Short mmCIF file of C-alpha atoms and ligand atoms in Angstrom, two decimals:
data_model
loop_
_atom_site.label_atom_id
_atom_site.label_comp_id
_atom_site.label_asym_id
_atom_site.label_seq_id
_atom_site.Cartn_x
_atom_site.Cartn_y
_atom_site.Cartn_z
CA UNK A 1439 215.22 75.51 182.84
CA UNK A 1440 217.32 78.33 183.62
CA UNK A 1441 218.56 80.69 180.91
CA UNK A 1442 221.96 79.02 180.85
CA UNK A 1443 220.78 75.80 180.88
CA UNK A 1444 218.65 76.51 177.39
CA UNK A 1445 222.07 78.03 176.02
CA UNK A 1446 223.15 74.30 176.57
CA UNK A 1447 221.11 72.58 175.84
CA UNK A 1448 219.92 75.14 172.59
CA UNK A 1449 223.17 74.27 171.52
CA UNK A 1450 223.12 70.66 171.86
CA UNK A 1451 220.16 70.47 169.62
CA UNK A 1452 221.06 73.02 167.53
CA UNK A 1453 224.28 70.06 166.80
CA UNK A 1454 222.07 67.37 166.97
CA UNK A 1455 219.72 68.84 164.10
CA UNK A 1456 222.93 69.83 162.24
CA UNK A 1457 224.15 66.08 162.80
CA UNK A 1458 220.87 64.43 162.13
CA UNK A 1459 220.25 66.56 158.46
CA UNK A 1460 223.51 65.98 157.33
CA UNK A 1461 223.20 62.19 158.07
CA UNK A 1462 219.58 61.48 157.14
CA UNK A 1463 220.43 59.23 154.55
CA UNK A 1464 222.51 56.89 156.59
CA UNK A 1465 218.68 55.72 158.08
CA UNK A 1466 216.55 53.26 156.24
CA UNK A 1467 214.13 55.55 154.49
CA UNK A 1468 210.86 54.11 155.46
CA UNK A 1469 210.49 52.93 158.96
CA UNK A 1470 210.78 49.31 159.69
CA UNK A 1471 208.65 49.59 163.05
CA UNK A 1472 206.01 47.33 163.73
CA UNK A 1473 202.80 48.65 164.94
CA UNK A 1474 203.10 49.52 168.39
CA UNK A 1475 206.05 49.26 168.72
CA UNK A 1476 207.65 52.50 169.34
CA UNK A 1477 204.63 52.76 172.79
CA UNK A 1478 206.35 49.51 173.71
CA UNK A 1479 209.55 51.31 174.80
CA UNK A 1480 208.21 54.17 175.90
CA UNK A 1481 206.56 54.41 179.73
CA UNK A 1482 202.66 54.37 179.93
CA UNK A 1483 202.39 57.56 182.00
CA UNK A 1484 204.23 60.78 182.05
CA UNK A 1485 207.34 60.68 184.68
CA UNK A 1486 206.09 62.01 188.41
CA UNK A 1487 209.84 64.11 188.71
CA UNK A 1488 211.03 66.10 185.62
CA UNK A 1489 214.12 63.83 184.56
CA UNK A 1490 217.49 65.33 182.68
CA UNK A 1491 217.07 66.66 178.85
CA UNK A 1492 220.34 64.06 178.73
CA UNK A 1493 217.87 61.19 179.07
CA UNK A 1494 215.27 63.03 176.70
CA UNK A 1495 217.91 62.97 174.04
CA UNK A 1496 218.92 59.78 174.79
CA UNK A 1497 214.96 58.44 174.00
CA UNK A 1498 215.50 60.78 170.81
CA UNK A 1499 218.12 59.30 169.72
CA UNK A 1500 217.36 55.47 171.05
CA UNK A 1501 213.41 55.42 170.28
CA UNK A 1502 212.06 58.10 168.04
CA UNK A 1503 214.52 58.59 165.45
CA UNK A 1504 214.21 54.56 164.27
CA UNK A 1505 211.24 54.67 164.49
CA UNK A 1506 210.70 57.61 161.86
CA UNK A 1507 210.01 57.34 158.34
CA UNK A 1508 212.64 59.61 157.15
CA UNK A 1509 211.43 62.77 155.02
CA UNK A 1510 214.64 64.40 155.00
CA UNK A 1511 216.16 61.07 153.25
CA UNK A 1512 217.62 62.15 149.60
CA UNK A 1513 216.32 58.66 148.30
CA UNK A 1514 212.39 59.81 149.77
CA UNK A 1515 210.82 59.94 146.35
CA UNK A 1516 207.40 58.90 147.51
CA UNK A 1517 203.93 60.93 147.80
CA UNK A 1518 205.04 64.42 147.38
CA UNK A 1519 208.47 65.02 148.93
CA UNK A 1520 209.13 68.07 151.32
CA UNK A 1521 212.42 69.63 152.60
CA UNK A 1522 212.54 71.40 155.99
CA UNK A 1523 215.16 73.68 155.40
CA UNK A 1524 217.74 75.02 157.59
CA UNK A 1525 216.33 78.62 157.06
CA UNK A 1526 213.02 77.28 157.81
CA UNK A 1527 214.08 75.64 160.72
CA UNK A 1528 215.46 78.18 162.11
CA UNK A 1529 211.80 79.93 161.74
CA UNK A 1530 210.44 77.20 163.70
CA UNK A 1531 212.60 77.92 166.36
CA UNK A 1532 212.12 81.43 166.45
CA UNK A 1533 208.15 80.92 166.19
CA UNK A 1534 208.02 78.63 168.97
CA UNK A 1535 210.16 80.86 170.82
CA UNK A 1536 207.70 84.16 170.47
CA UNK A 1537 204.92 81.98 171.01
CA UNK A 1538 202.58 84.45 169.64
CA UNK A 1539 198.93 83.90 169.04
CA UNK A 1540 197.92 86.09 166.28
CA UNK A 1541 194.17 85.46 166.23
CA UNK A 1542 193.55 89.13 166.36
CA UNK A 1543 195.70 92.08 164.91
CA UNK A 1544 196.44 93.28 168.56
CA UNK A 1545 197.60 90.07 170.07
CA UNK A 1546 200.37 90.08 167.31
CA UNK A 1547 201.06 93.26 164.80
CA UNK A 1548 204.05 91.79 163.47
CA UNK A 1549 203.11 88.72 162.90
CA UNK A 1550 199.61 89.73 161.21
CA UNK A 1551 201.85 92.38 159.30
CA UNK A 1552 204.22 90.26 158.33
CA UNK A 1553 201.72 87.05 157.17
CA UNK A 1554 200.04 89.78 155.19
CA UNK A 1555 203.59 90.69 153.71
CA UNK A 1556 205.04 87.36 152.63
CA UNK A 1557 201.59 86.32 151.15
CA UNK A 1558 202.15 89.42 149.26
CA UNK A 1559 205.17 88.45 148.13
CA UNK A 1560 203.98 85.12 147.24
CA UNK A 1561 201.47 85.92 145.34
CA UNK A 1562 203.73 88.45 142.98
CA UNK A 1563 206.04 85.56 142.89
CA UNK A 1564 203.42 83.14 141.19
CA UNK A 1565 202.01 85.71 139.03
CA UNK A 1566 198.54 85.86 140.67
CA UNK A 1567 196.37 89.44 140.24
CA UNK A 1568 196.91 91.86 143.18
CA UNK A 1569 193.71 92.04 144.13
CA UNK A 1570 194.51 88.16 145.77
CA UNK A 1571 194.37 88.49 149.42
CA UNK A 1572 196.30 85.64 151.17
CA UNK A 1573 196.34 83.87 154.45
CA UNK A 1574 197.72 81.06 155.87
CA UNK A 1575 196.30 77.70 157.00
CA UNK A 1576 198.32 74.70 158.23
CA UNK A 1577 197.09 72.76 154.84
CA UNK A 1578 195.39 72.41 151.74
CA UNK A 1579 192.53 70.45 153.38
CA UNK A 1580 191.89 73.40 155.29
CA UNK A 1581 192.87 76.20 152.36
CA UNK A 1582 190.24 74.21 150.27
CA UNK A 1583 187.61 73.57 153.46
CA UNK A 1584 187.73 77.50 153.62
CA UNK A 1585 187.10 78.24 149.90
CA UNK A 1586 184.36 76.08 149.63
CA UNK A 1587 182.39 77.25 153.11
CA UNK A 1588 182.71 81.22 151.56
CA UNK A 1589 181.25 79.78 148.27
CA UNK A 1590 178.17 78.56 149.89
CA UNK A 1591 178.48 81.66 151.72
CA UNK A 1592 177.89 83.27 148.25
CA UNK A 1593 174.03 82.09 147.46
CA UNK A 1594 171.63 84.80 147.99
CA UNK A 1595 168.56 82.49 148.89
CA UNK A 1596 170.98 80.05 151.45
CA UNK A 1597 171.77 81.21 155.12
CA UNK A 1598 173.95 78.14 155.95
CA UNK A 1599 175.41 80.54 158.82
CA UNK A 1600 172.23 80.85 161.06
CA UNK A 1601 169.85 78.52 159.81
CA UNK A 1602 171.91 75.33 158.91
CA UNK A 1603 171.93 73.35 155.78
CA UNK A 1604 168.66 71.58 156.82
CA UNK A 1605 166.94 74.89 157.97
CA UNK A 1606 167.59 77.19 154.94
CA UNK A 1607 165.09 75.44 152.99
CA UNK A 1608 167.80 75.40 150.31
CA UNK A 1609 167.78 72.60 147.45
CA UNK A 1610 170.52 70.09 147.11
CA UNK A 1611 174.03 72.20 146.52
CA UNK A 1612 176.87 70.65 143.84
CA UNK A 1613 180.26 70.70 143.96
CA UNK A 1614 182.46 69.52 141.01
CA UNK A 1615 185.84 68.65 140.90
CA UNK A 1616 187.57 66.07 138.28
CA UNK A 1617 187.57 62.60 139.61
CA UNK A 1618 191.75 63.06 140.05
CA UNK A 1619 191.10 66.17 142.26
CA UNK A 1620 192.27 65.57 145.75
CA UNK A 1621 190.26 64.06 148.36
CA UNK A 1622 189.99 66.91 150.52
CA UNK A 1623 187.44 68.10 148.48
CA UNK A 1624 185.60 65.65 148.97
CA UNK A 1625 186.14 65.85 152.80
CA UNK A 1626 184.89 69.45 152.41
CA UNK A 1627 181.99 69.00 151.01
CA UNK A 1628 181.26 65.96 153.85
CA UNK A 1629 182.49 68.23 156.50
CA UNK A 1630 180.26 71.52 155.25
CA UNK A 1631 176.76 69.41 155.16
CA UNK A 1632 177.19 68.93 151.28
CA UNK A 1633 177.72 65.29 151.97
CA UNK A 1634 179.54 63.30 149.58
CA UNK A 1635 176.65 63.11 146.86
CA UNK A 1636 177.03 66.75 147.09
CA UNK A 1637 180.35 66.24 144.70
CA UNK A 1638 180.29 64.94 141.62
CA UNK A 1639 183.51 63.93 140.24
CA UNK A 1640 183.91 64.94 136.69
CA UNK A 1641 185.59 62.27 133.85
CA UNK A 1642 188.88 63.29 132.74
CA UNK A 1643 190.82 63.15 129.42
CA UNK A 1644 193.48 60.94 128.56
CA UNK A 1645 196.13 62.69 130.01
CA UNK A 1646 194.15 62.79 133.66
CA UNK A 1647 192.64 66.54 133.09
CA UNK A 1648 189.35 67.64 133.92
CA UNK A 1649 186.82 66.99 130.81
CA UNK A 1650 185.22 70.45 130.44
CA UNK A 1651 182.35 69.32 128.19
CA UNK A 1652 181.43 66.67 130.76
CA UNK A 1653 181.41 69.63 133.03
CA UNK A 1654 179.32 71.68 131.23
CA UNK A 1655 177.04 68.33 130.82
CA UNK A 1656 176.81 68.12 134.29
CA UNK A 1657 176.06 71.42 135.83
CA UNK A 1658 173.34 71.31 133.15
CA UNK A 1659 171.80 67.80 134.27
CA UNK A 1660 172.00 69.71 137.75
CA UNK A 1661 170.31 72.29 137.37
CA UNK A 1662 167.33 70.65 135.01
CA UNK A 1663 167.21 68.59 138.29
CA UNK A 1664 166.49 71.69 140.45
CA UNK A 1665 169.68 71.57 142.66
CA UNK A 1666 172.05 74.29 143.17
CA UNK A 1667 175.56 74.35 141.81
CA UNK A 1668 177.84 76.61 143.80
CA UNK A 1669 181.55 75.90 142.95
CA UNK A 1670 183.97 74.00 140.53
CA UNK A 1671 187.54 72.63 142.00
CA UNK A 1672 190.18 72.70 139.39
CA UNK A 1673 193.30 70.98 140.18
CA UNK A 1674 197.09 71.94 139.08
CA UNK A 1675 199.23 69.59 139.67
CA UNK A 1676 196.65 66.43 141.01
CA UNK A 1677 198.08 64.25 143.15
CA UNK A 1678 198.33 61.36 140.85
CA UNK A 1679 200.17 62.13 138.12
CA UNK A 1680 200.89 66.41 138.53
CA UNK A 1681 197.65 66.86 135.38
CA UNK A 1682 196.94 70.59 134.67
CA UNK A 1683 193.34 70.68 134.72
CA UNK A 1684 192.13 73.64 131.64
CA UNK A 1685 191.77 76.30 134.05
CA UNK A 1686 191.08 78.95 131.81
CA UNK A 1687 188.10 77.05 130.07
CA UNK A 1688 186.84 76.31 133.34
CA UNK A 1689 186.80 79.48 134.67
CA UNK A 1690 184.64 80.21 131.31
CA UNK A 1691 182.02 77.92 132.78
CA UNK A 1692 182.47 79.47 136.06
CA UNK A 1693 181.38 82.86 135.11
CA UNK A 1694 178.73 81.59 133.02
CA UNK A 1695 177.09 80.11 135.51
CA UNK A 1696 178.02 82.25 138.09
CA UNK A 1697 179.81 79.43 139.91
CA UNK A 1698 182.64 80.05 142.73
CA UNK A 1699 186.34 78.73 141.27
CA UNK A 1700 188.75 77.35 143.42
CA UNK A 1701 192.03 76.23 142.17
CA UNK A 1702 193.83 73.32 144.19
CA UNK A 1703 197.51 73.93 143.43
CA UNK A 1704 198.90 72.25 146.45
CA UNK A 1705 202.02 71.15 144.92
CA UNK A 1706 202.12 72.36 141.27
CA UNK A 1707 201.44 75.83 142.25
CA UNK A 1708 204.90 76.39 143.64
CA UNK A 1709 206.50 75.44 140.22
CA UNK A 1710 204.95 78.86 138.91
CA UNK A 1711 207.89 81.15 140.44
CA UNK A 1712 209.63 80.05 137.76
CA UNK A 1713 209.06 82.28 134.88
CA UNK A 1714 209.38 79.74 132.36
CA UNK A 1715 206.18 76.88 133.99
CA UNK A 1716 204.28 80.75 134.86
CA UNK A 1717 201.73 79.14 132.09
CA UNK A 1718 200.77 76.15 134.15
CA UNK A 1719 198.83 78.89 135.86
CA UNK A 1720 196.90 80.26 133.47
CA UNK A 1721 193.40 81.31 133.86
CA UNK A 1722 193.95 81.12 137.54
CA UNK A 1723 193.90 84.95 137.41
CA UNK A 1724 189.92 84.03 136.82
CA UNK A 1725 189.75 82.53 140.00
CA UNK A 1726 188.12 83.14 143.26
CA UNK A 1727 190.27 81.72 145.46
CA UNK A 1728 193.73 79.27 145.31
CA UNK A 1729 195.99 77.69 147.20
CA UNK A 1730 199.11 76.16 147.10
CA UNK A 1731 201.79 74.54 149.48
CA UNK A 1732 204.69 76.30 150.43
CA UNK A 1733 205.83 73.22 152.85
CA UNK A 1734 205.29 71.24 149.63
CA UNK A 1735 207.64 72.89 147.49
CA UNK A 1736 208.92 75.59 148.71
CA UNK A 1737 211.34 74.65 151.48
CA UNK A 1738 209.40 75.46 154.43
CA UNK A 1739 208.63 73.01 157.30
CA UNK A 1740 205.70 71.43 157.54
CA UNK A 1741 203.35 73.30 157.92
CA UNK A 1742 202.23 76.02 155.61
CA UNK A 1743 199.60 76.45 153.78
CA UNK A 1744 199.12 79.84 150.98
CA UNK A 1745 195.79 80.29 150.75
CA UNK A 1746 194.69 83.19 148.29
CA UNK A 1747 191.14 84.32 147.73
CA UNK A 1748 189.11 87.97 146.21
CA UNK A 1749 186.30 87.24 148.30
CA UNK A 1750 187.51 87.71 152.12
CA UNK A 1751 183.87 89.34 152.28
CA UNK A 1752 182.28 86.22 151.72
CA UNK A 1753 184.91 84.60 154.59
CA UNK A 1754 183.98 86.60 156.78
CA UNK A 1755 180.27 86.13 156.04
CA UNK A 1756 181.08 82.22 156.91
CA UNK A 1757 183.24 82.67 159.66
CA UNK A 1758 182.76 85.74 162.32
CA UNK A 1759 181.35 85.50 165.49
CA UNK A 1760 183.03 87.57 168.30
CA UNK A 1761 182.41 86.86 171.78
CA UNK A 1762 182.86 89.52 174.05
CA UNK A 1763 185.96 88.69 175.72
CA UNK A 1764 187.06 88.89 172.18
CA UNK A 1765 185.77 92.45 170.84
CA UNK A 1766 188.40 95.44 170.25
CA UNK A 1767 188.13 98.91 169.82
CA UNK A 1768 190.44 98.47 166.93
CA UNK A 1769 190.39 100.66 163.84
CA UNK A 1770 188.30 99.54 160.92
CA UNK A 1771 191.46 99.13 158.98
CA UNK A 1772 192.81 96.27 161.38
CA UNK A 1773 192.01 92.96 160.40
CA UNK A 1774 191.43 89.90 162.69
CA UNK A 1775 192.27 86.76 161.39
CA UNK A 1776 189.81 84.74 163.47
CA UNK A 1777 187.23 87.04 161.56
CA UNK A 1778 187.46 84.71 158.56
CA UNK A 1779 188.54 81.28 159.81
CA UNK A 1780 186.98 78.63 161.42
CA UNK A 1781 190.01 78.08 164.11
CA UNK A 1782 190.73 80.84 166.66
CA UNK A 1783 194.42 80.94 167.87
CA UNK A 1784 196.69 81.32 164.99
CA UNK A 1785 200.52 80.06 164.80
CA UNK A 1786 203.33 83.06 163.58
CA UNK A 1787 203.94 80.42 160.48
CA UNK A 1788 204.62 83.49 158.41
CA UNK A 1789 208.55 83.86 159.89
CA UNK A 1790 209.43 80.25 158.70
CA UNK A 1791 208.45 81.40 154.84
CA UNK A 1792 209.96 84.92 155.20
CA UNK A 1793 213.46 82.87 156.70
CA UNK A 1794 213.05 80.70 153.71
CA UNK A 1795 212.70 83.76 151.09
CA UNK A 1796 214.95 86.38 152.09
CA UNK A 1797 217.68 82.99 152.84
CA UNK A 1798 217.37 81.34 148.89
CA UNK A 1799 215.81 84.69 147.64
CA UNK A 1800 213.51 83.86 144.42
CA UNK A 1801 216.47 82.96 141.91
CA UNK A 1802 217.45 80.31 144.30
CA UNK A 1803 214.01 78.58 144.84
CA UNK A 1804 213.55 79.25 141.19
CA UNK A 1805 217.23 76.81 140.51
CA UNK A 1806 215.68 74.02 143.15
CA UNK A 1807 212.74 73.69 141.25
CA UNK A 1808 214.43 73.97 137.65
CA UNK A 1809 216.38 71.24 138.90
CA UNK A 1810 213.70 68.87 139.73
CA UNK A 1811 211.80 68.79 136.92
CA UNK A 1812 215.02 68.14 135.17
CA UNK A 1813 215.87 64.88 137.14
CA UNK A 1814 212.12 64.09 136.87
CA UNK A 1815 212.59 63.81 133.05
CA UNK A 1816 216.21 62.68 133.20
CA UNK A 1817 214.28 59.80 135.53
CA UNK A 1818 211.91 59.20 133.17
CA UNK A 1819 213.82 58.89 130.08
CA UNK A 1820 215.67 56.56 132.17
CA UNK A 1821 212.06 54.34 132.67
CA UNK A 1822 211.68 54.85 128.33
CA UNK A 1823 214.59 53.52 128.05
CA UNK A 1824 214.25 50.12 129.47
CA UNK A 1825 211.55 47.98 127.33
CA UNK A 1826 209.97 45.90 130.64
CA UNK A 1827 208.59 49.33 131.94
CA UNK A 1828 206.31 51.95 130.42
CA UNK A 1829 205.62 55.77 131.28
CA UNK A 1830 201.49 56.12 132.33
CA UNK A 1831 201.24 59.85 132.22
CA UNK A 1832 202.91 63.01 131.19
CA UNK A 1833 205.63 64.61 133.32
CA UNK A 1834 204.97 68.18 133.42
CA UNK A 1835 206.29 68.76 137.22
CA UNK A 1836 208.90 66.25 138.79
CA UNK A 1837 206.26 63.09 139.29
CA UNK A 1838 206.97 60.25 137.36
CA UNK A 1839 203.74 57.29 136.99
CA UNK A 1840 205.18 54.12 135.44
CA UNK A 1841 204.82 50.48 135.74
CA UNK A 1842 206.28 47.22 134.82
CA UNK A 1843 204.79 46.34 131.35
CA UNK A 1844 204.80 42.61 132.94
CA UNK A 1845 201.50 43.89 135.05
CA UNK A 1846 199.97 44.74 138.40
CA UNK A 1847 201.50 41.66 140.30
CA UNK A 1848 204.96 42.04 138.83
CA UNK A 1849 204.96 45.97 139.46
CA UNK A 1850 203.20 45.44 143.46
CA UNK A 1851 206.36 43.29 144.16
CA UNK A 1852 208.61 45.71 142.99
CA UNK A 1853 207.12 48.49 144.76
CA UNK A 1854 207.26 46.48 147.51
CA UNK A 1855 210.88 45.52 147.22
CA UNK A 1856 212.62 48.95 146.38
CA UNK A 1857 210.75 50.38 149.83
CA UNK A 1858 211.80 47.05 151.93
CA UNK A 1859 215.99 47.91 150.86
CA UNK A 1860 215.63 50.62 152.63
CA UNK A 1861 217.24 53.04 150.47
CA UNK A 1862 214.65 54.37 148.86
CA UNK A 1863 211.23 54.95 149.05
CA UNK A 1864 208.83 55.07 146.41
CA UNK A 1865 205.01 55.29 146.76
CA UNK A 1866 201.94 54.53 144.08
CA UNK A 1867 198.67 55.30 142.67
CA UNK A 1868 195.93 53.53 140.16
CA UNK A 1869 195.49 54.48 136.07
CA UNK A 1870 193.23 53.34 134.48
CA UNK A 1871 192.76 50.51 136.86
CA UNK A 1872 196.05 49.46 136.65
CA UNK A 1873 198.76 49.72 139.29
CA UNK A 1874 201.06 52.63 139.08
CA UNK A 1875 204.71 53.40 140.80
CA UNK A 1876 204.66 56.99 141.47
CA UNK A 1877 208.57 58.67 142.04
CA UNK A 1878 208.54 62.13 142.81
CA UNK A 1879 211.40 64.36 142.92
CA UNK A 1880 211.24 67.44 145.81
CA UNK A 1881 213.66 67.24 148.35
CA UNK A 1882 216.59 69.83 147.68
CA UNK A 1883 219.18 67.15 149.21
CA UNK A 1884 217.92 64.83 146.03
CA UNK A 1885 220.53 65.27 143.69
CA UNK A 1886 221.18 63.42 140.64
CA UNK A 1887 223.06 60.86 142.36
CA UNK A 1888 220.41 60.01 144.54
CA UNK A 1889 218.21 59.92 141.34
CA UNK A 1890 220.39 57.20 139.61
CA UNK A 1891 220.80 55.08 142.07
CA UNK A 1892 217.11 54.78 142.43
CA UNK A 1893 216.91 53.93 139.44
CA UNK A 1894 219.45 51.28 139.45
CA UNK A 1895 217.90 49.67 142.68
CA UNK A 1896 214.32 49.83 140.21
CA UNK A 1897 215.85 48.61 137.73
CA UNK A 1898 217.64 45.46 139.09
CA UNK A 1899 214.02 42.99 138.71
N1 PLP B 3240 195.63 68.96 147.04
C1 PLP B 3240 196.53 68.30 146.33
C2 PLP B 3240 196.53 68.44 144.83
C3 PLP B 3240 197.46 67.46 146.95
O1 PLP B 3240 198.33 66.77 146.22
C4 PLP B 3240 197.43 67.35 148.35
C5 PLP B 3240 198.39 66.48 149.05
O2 PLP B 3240 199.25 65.88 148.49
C6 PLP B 3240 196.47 68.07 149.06
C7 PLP B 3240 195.58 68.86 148.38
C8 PLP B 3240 196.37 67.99 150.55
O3 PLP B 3240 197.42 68.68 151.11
P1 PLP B 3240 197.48 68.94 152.68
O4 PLP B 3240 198.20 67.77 153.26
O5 PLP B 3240 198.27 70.21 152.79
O6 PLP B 3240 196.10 69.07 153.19
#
């Protein structure tokens, strides 16, 4: 592609992006494709001779955008929903553009420097202690899988690192999370030779926190067992209903036992640049590492996750292993990302988040978020208002759990018939063994338009 061709056809998709946000909503929300479908129309092998970007759009347009479930719909209320923003965007372009690899300082200064930066930032945004360190990972799953490696990185008497789980002669070693924490702590633990059974999911209250006297209870059965506890997962925001787990009690229990904390804030974490929810993060200043979702909450394109931690000693413990074709003469005072991560080449996601900052700046991420939580209660009064349905759990974020009162049956159809309209898309969970409609609130093109008419298409059973 010559350099006036990209102008071109840059431009063309810099229209058709344009176009497509501004018309998202005119798409059914979820995707009505059958499985297999969409490889149906497409060829079974890549084309011999390049063909036109004129027929690539055309495919775009004809083939992939149907076939989409539509994130960027106003009426996407399900799981937690994102917004790729057009400052964001316009990172991802830019990133994809440089094409850097940052896996060592050297390969890319300014994008090590300026990761290094915004995490900064971050972290002075959501209140956290300075002596945080952050990084970024493409997810939670991988935030958390990091946190929990350098906390088995932390026992004296273990070395995981050269001798393997089954060589290091170590006893059994616990994790504990509540039983509404996220299951990529559990996928951790599989995925670091903790197995599942090295878990255990700990009861929570009525309101879907962690139970910190069952916590207590079981770190004590533990250890009069002889196995090894190494690290407690609390959880703000879960993914169920958006519970605070009692972080600062936790983090008691924690130190007494000298027990690595890691705080899941995926989606509830971002809610804390707002100086009046700052609380939901309290005792997280106790914490060894955290992590929450930018590309959650924050208005920056999937992916990006903030992962912060004290310990990048113990990360590195877990993680480096330079080849030679690898080493630098570097100062000391460089750092090299692949040092302390289990992945080597490293994406410049850092531009997308400072776009998205310097763009809204913090007052106008701060009015995004004040204004979800406010439709998310205007929502929900809207549920309490209408005697067939009934409110399952507090809504301290933008989440709203409810259900018809009629039961599971009655609220499984009309889960099932708000998503077939098309126009909007809600998703669910399980209380309490009983079916629960989930409707969360975290697109910036939601508006409270978008919320009432939801509502209205909920409420017609
Ligand atoms: N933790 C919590 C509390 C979540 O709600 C989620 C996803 O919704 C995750 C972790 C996983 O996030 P990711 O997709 O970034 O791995």
């Amino acid at each position: 592609m010559t350099p006036g061709e990209f102008r071109q056809w840059g431009y063309r998709f810099v229209d058709w992006v344009a176009n497509y946000l501004e018309h998202s909503r005119d798409f059914p929300v979820l995707s009505t494709a059958k499985p297999g479908e969409i490889r149906e129309h497409l060829p079974s092998a890549a084309p011999l001779a390049g063909e036109s970007m004129e027929q690539v759009l055309q495919d775009l347009d004809r083939i992939i955008v149907p076939g989409l479930t539509h994130w960027n719909h106003p009426s996407f209320f399900a799981y937690f929903p994102i917004t790729g923003s057009e400052p964001g965007i316009l990172g991802e372009m830019v990133t994809a553009a440089l094409n850097v690899n940052g896996m060592l300082w050297k390969t890319s200064p300014s994008a090590n420097e300026l990761e290094d930066l915004v995490m900064d930032w971050l972290r002075d945004m959501l209140g956290l202690p300075r002596d945080f360190k952050g990084m970024i990972f493409d997810t939670a799953s991988m935030s958390t899988f990091h946190a929990l490696a350098a906390a088995r990185e932390c026992i004296p008497e273990c070395n995981v690192r050269d001798e393997g789980i089954a060589g290091s002669g170590i006893p059994r070693l616990r994790v504990y999370a509540s039983e509404q924490a996220h299951s990529s702590v559990e996928k951790s633990a599989m995925a670091l030779g903790l197995g599942r059974q090295g878990l255990v999911k700990i009861p929570a209250d009525q309101e879907f926190r962690m139970d910190v006297d069952a916590l207590e209870i079981a770190i004590e059965k533990d250890l009069r067992r002889g196995y090894r506890p190494i690290a407690v997962v609390g959880t703000v925001g879960t993914t169920s209903t958006t519970s605070i787990d009692p972080i600062a009690r936790i983090a008691d229990v924690c130190r007494k036992h000298a027990l690595w904390l890691h705080v899941d804030a995926a989606y509830g974490g971002c809610a804390a640049i707002v100086p009046e929810y700052r609380s939901i993060l309290d005792g997280c200043e106790m914490a060894d590492s955290f992590v929450t979702n930018p590309h959650k909450w924050l208005l920056t394109p999937m992916d990006l996750s903030a992962f912060y931690c004290r310990r990048f000693d113990m990360l590195k413990r877990a993680f480096s292993l330079t080849p030679e074709y690898l080493r630098t003469t570097d100062k000391e005072s460089t750092t090299n990302p692949m040092d302390y991560t289990l992945q080597l080449g490293r994406r410049f996601r850092s531009l997308k988040l400072w776009f998205v900052l310097r763009h809204y700046g913090v007052a106008g991420l701060q009015t995004i978020i004040r204004e979800h939580v406010r439709l998310a209660k205007l929502f929900a009064s809207l549920v309490e208002s209408d005697a067939r349905f009934e409110l399952l759990a507090p809504v301290p974020f933008s989440t709203v759990c409810f259900r018809l009162r009629a039961g599971d049956a009655e609220t499984q159809r009309l889960i099932d018939r708000v998503n077939a309209s098309g126009r909007i898309f809600i998703s669910h969970t399980n209380l309490n063994e009983r079916l629960t409609a989930r409707f969360s609130i975290g697109n910036a093109r939601s508006r409270e338009e978008h919320v009432r008419e939801a509502w209205q298409i909920i409420a017609a059973v």
